[in-house]
Tab-separated table of C-alpha atoms in Angstrom:
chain	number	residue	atom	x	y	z
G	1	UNK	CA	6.933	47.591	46.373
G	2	UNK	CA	3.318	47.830	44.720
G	3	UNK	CA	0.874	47.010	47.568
G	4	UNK	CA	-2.403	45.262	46.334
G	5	UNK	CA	-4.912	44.765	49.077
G	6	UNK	CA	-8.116	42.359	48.416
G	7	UNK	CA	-11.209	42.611	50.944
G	8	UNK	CA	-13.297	38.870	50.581
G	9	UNK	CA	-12.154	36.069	49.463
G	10	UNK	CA	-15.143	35.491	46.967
G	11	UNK	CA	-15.965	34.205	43.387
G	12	UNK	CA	-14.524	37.887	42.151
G	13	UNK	CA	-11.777	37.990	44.785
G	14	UNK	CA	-10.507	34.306	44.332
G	15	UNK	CA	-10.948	34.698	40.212
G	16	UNK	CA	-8.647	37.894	39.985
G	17	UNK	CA	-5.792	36.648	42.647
G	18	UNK	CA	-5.475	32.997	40.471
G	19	UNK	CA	-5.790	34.560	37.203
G	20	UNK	CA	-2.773	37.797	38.572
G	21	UNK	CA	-0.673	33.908	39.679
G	22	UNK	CA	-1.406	32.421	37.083
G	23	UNK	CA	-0.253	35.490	34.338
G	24	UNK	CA	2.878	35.597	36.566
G	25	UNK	CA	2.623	39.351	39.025
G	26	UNK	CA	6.035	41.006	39.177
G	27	UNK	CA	8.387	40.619	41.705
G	28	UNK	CA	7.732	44.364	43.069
G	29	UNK	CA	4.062	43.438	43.660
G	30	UNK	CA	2.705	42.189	46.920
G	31	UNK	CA	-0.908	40.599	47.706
G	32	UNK	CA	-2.793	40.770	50.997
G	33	UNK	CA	-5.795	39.088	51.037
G	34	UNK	CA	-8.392	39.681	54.035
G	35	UNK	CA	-11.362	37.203	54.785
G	36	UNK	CA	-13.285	36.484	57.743
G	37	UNK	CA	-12.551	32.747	56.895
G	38	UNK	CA	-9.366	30.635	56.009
G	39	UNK	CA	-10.792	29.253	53.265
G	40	UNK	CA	-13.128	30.252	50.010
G	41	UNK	CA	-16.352	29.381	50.462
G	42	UNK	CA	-19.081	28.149	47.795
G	43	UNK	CA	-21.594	30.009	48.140
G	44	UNK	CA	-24.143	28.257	45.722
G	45	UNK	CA	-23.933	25.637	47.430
G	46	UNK	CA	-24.762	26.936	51.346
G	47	UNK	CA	-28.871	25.935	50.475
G	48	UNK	CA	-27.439	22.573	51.140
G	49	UNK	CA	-25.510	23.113	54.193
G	50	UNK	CA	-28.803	25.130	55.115
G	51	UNK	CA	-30.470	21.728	54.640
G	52	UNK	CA	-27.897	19.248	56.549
G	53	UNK	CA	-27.681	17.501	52.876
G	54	UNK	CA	-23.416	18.550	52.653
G	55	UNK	CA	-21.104	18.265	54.404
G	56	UNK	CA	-19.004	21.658	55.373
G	57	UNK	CA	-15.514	20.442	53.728
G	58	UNK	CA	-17.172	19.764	50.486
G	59	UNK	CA	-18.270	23.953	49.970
G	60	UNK	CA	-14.575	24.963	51.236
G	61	UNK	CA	-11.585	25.366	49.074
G	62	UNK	CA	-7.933	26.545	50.529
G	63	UNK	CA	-6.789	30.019	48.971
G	64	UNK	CA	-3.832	29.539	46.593
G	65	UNK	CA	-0.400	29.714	48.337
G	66	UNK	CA	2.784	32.538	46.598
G	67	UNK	CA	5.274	33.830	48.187
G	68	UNK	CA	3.990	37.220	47.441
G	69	UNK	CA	0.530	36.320	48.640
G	70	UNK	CA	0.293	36.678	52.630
G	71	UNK	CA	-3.575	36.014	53.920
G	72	UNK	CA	-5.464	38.231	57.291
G	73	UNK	CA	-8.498	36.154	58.590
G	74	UNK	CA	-10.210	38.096	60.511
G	75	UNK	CA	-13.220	40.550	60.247
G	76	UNK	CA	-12.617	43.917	58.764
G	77	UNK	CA	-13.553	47.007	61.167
G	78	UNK	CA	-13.123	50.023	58.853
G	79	UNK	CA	-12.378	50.761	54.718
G	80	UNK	CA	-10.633	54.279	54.990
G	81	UNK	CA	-10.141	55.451	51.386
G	82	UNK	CA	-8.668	58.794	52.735
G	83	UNK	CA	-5.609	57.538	54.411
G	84	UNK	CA	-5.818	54.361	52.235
G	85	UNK	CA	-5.507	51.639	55.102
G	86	UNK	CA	-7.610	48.958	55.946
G	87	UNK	CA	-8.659	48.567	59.955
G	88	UNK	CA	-8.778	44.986	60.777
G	89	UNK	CA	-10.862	44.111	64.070
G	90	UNK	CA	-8.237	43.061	66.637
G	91	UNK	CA	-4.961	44.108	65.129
G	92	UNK	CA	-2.843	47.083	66.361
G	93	UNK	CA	-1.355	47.967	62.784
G	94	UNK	CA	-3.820	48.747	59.422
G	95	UNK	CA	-2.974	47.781	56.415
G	96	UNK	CA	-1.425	49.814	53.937
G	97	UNK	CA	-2.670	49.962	50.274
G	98	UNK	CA	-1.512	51.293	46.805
G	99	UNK	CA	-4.559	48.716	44.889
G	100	UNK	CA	-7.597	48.196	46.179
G	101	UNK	CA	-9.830	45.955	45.505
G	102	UNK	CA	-13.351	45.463	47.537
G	103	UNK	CA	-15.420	42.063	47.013
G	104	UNK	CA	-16.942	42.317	50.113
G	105	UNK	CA	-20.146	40.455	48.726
G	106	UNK	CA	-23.545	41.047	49.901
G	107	UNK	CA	-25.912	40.842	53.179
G	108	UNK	CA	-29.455	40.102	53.768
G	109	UNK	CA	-32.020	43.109	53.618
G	110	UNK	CA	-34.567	42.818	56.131
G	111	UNK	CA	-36.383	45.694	54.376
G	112	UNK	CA	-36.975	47.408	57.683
G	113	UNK	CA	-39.194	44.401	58.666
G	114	UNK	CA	-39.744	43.749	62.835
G	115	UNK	CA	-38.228	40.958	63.666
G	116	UNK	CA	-36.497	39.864	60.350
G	117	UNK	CA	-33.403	40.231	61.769
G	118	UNK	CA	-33.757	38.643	64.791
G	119	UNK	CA	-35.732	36.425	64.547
G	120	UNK	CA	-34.761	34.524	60.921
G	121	UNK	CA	-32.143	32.109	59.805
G	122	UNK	CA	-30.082	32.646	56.670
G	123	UNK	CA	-27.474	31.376	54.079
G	124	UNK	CA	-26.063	34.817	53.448
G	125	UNK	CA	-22.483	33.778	55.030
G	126	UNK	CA	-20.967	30.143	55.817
G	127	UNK	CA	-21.775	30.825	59.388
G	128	UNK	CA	-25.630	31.645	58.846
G	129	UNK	CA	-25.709	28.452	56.845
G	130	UNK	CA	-24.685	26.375	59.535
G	131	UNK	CA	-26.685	27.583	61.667
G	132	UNK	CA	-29.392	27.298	59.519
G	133	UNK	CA	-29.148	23.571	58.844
G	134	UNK	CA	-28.616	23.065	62.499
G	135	UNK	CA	-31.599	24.486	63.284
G	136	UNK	CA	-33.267	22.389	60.706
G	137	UNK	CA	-31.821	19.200	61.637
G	138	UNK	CA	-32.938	19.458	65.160
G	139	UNK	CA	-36.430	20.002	64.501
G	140	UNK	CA	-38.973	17.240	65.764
G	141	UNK	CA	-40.884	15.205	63.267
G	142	UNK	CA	-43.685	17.704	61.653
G	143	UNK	CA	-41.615	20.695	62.519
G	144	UNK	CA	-43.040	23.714	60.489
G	145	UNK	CA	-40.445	25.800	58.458
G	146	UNK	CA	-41.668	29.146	56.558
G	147	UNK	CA	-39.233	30.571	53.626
G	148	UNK	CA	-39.254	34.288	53.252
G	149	UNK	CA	-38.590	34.722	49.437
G	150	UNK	CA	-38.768	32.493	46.195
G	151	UNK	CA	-36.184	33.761	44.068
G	152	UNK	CA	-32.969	31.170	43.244
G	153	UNK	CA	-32.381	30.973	46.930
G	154	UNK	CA	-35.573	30.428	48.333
G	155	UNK	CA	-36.113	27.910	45.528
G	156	UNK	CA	-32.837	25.822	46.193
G	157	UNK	CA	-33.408	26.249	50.169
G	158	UNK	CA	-36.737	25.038	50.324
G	159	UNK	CA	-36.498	22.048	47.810
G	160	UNK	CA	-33.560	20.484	49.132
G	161	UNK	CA	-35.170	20.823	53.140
G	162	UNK	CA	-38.316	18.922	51.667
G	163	UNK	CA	-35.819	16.692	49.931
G	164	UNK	CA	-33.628	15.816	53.177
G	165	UNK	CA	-37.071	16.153	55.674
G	166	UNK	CA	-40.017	14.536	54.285
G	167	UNK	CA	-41.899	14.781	57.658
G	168	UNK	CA	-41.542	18.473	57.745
G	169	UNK	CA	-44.250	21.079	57.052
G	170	UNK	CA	-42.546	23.724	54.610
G	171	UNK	CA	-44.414	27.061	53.792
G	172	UNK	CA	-42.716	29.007	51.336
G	173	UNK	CA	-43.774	32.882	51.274
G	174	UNK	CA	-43.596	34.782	47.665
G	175	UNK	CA	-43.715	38.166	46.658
G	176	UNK	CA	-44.977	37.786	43.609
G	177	UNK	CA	-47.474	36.031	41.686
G	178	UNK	CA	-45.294	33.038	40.856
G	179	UNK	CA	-41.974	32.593	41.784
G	180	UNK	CA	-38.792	33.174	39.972
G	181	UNK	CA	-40.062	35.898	38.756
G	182	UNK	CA	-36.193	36.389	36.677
G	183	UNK	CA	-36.965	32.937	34.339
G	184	UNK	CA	-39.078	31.801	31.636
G	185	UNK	CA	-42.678	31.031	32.223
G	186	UNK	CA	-41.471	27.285	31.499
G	187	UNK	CA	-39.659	27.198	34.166
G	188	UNK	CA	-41.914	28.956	36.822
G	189	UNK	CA	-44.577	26.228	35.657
G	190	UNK	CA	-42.042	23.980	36.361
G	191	UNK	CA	-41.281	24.571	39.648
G	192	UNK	CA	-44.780	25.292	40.947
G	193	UNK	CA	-45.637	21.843	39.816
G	194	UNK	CA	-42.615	20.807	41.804
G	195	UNK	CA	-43.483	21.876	45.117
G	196	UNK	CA	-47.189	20.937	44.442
G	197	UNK	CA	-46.814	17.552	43.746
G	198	UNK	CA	-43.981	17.502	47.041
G	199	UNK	CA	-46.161	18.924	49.111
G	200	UNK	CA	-44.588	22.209	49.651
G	201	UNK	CA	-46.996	25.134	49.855
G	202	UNK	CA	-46.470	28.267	48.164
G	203	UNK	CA	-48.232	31.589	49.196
G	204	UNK	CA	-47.970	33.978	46.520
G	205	UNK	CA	-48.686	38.074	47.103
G	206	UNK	CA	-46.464	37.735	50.171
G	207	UNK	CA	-46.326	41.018	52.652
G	208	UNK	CA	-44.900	39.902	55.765
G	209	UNK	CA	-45.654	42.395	58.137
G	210	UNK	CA	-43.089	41.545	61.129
G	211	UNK	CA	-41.987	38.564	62.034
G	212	UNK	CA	-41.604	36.906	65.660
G	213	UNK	CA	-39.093	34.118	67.422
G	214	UNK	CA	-42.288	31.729	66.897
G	215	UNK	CA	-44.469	32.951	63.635
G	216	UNK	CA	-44.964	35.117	60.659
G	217	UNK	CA	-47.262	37.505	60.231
G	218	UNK	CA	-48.487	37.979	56.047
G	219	UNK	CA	-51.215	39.608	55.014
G	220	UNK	CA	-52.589	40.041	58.169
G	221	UNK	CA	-52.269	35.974	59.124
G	222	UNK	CA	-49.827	34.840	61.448
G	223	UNK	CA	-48.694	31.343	61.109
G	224	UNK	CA	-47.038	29.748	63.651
G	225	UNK	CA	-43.797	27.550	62.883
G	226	UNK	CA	-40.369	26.586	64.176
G	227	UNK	CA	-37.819	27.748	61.814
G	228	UNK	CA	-37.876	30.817	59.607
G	229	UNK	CA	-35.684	31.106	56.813
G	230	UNK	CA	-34.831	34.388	55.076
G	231	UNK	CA	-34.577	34.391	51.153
G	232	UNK	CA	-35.986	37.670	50.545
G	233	UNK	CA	-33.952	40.005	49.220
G	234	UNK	CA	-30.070	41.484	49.789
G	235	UNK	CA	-27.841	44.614	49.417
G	236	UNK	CA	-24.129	45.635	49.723
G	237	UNK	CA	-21.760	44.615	52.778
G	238	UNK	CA	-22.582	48.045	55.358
G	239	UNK	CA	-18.501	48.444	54.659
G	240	UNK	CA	-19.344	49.379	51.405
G	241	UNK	CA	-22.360	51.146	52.120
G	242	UNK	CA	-20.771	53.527	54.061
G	243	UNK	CA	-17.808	54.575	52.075
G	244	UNK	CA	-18.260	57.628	50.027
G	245	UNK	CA	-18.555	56.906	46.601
G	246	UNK	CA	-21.018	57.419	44.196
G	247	UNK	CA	-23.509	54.546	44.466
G	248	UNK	CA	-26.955	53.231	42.332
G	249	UNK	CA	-30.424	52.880	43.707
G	250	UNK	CA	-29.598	49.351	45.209
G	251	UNK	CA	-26.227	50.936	47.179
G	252	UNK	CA	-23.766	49.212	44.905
G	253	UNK	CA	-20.595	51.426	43.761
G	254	UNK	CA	-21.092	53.041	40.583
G	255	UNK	CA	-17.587	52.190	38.797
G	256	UNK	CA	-15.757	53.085	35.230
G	257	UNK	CA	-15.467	50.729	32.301
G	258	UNK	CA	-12.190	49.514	34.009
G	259	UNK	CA	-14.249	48.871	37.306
G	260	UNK	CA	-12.904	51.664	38.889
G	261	UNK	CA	-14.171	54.298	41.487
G	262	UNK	CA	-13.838	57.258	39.456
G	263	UNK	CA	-12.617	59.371	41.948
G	264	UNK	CA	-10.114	56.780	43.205
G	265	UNK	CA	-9.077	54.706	40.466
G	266	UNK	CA	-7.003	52.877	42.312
G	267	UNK	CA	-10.061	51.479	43.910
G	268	UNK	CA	-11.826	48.190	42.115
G	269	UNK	CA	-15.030	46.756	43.368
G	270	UNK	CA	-15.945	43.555	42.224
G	271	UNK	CA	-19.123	41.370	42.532
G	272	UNK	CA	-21.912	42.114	44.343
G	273	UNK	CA	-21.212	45.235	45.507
G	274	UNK	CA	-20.736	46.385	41.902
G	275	UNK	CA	-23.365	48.106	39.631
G	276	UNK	CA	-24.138	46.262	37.018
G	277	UNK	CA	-27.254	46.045	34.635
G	278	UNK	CA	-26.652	42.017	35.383
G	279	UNK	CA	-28.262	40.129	38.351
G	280	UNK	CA	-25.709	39.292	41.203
G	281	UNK	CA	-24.041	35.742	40.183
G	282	UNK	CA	-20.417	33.782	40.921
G	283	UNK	CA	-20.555	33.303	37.539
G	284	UNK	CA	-20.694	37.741	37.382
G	285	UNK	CA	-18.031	37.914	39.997
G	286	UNK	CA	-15.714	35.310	38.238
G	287	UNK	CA	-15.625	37.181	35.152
G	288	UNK	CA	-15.510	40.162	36.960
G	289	UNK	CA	-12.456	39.250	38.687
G	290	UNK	CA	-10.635	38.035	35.638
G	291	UNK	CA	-11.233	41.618	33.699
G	292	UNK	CA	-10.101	42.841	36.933
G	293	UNK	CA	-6.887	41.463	37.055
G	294	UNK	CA	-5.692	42.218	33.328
G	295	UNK	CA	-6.191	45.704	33.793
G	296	UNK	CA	-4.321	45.607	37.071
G	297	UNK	CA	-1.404	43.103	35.324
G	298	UNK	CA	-1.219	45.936	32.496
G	299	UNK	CA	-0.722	49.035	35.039
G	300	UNK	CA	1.695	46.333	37.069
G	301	UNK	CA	3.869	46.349	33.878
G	302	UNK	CA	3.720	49.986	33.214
G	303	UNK	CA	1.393	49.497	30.684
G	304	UNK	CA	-2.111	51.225	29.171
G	305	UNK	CA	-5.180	48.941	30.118
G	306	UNK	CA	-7.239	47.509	27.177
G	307	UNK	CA	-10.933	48.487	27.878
G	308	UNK	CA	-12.605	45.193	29.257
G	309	UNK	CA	-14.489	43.348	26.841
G	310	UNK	CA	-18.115	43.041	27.391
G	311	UNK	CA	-19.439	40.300	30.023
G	312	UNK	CA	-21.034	37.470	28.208
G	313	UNK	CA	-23.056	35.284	30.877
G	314	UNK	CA	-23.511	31.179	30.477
G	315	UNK	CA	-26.843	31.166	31.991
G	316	UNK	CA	-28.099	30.426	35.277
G	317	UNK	CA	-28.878	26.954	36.622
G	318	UNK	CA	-30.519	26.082	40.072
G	319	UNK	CA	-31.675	22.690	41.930
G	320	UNK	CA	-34.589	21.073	42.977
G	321	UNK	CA	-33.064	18.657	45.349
G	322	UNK	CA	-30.265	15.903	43.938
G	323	UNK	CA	-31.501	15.035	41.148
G	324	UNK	CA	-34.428	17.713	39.585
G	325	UNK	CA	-33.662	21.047	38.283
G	326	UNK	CA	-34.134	24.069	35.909
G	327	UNK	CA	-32.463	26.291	34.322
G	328	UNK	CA	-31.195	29.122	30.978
G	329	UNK	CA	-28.804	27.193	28.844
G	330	UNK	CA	-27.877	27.814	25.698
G	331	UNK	CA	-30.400	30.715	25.805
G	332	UNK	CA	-32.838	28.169	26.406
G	333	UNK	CA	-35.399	26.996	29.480
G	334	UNK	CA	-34.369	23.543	30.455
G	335	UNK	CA	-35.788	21.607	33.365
G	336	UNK	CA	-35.119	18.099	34.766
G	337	UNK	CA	-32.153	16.155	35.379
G	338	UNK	CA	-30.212	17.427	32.635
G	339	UNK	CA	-29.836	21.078	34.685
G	340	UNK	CA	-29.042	19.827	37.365
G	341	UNK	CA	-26.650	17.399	36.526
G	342	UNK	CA	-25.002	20.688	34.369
G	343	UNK	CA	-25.135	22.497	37.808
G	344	UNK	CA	-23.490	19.459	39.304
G	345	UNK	CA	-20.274	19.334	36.602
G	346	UNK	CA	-20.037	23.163	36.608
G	347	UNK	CA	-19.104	22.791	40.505
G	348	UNK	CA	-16.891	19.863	40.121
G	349	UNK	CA	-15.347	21.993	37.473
G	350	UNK	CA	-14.861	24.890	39.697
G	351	UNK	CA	-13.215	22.842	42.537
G	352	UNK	CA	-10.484	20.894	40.155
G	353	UNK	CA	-9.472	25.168	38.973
């Protein structure tokens, strides 16, 4: 019996085990899938849950069901890729592994920050989201909330909270000299004028010096507010920090064109805790997962592996509340409803799969 073990049940993680069902796994093969939760979570879609705007059953999904497909949900204590066994937190027994394959995802970096940690809400895991959006939701009318970081998440996070809490005071600390620093000047433009005209303010040239369970200190100011939301910046799960594999300058596992360790090719990592000259996406992992799985169908069947074919990416969409967005598509900056009613169909699309 081949044993194939998968850590996170992610975009990459979910994407492989459907498309292995779905090309029919031989009868000698056996799945084990490991998550923290019993259920696949969306993860482009926790801003909202951040912002009390969705509801939790509408960003979970129920992993497929085989009869060689048995699930472990619980948290994962130890990857030992010596003895090749997994350590799960709570059980007596490891588990066993012939195939590996880690899509741990990612965790907020707090860049060494005082206070970051501790003191700042997040949307990094289902659990962080909800405790986010509770956090928003019980905050008095005028309640100031400051968001650390104006990439795709900060973006989403703090648009939809103006969006569901018009009486709030929103602050939303950037980096850089505009945000979204990844897209088209079109779209930057786009979404400064955004949070202008709602009233959101942006503070550009960002260095937040430590933070505290009241306030932010940037620049040398320190503002006071009530909720502080972190957005600014993430690396590899510590699991896969620690192992002992080659990594890049962000900490992700350098891999073969087969998405292999090298020096334990029956190791896959998937996602983001991949290198990859590509930005962390689902829409990454996905087709991550699916190269994944024909090279492990082929060894499955006894057969040589075709060389994955290169990763060709869709574009990237995000949201400015329900009904504004931006985004690439078709190689182009679009913003407006027509984004993020494309954002809207590409999830509706991903739950029916």
């Amino acid at each position: 019996m081949k044993r194939l073990v998968i850590l996170g049940g992610g975009y990459g993680g979910v994407k492989m085990l459907l498309s292995l069902l779905d090309s029919g796994i031989p009868k000698d093969v056996h799945i084990t899938l490991i998550d923290r939760n019993p259920y696949h979570s969306i993860k482009t879609e926790f801003y909202a849950i951040a912002a009390g705007t969705e509801a939790d059953k509408n960003v979970r999904m129920e992993f497929p069901v085989h009869e060689q497909v048995s699930c472990i949900f619980e948290e994962i204590n130890k990857i030992d890729v010596e003895s090749e066994q997994i350590f799960i937190k709570d059980f007596k027994e490891t588990v066993p592994y012939d195939y590996l394959v880690i899509g741990l995802g990612c965790e907020d970096n707090y860049h060494g920050i005082d206070g970051a940690e501790e003191y700042t809400e997040s949307v990094q895991t289902f659990q962080k989201a909800r405790s986010t959006g509770l956090s928003v939701g019980n905050l008095k009318a005028y309640g100031k909330v400051t968001v650390v970081g104006a990439g795709l998440s900060g973006i989403e996070v703090a648009s939809e909270i103006r969006e569901s809490r018009p009486d709030l005071n929103i602050r939303l600390l950037d980096r850089g000299e505009t945000v979204l620093r990844a897209f088209d000047k079109k779209i930057q433009n786009y979404v400064e004028e955004w949070f202008a005209s709602n009233e959101v303010e942006v503070l550009h040239n960002a260095n937040v010096g430590y933070v505290e369970k009241d306030g932010v200190c940037n620049n040398g100011v320190c503002y006071l507010n009530d909720v502080t939301i972190w957005t600014a910046g993430v690396r590899p799960n510590y699991l896969v920090r620690e192992l002992p594999f080659e990594k890049d300058e962000q900490d992700k596992v350098v891999l073969n064109d087969f998405y292999q360790v090298p020096s334990q090719p029956n190791v896959y990592v998937v996602g983001d805790c991949a290198s990859s000259h590509f930005s962390p996406s689902a829409q990454l992992a996905g087709q991550q997962g699916e190269q994944i799985a024909e090279v492990l169908l082929a060894l499955f069947q006894g057969k040589e592996p075709s060389k994955p074919k290169e990763i060709k990416l869709k574009g990237t969409l995000g949201s400015l509340g329900k009904s504004d967005g931006f985004g690439n598509m078709m190689q182009q900056p679009v913003t407006g409803r027509l984004p993020r009613l494309a954002k809207s169909g590409v999830l509706w699309l991903n739950k029916r799969h």
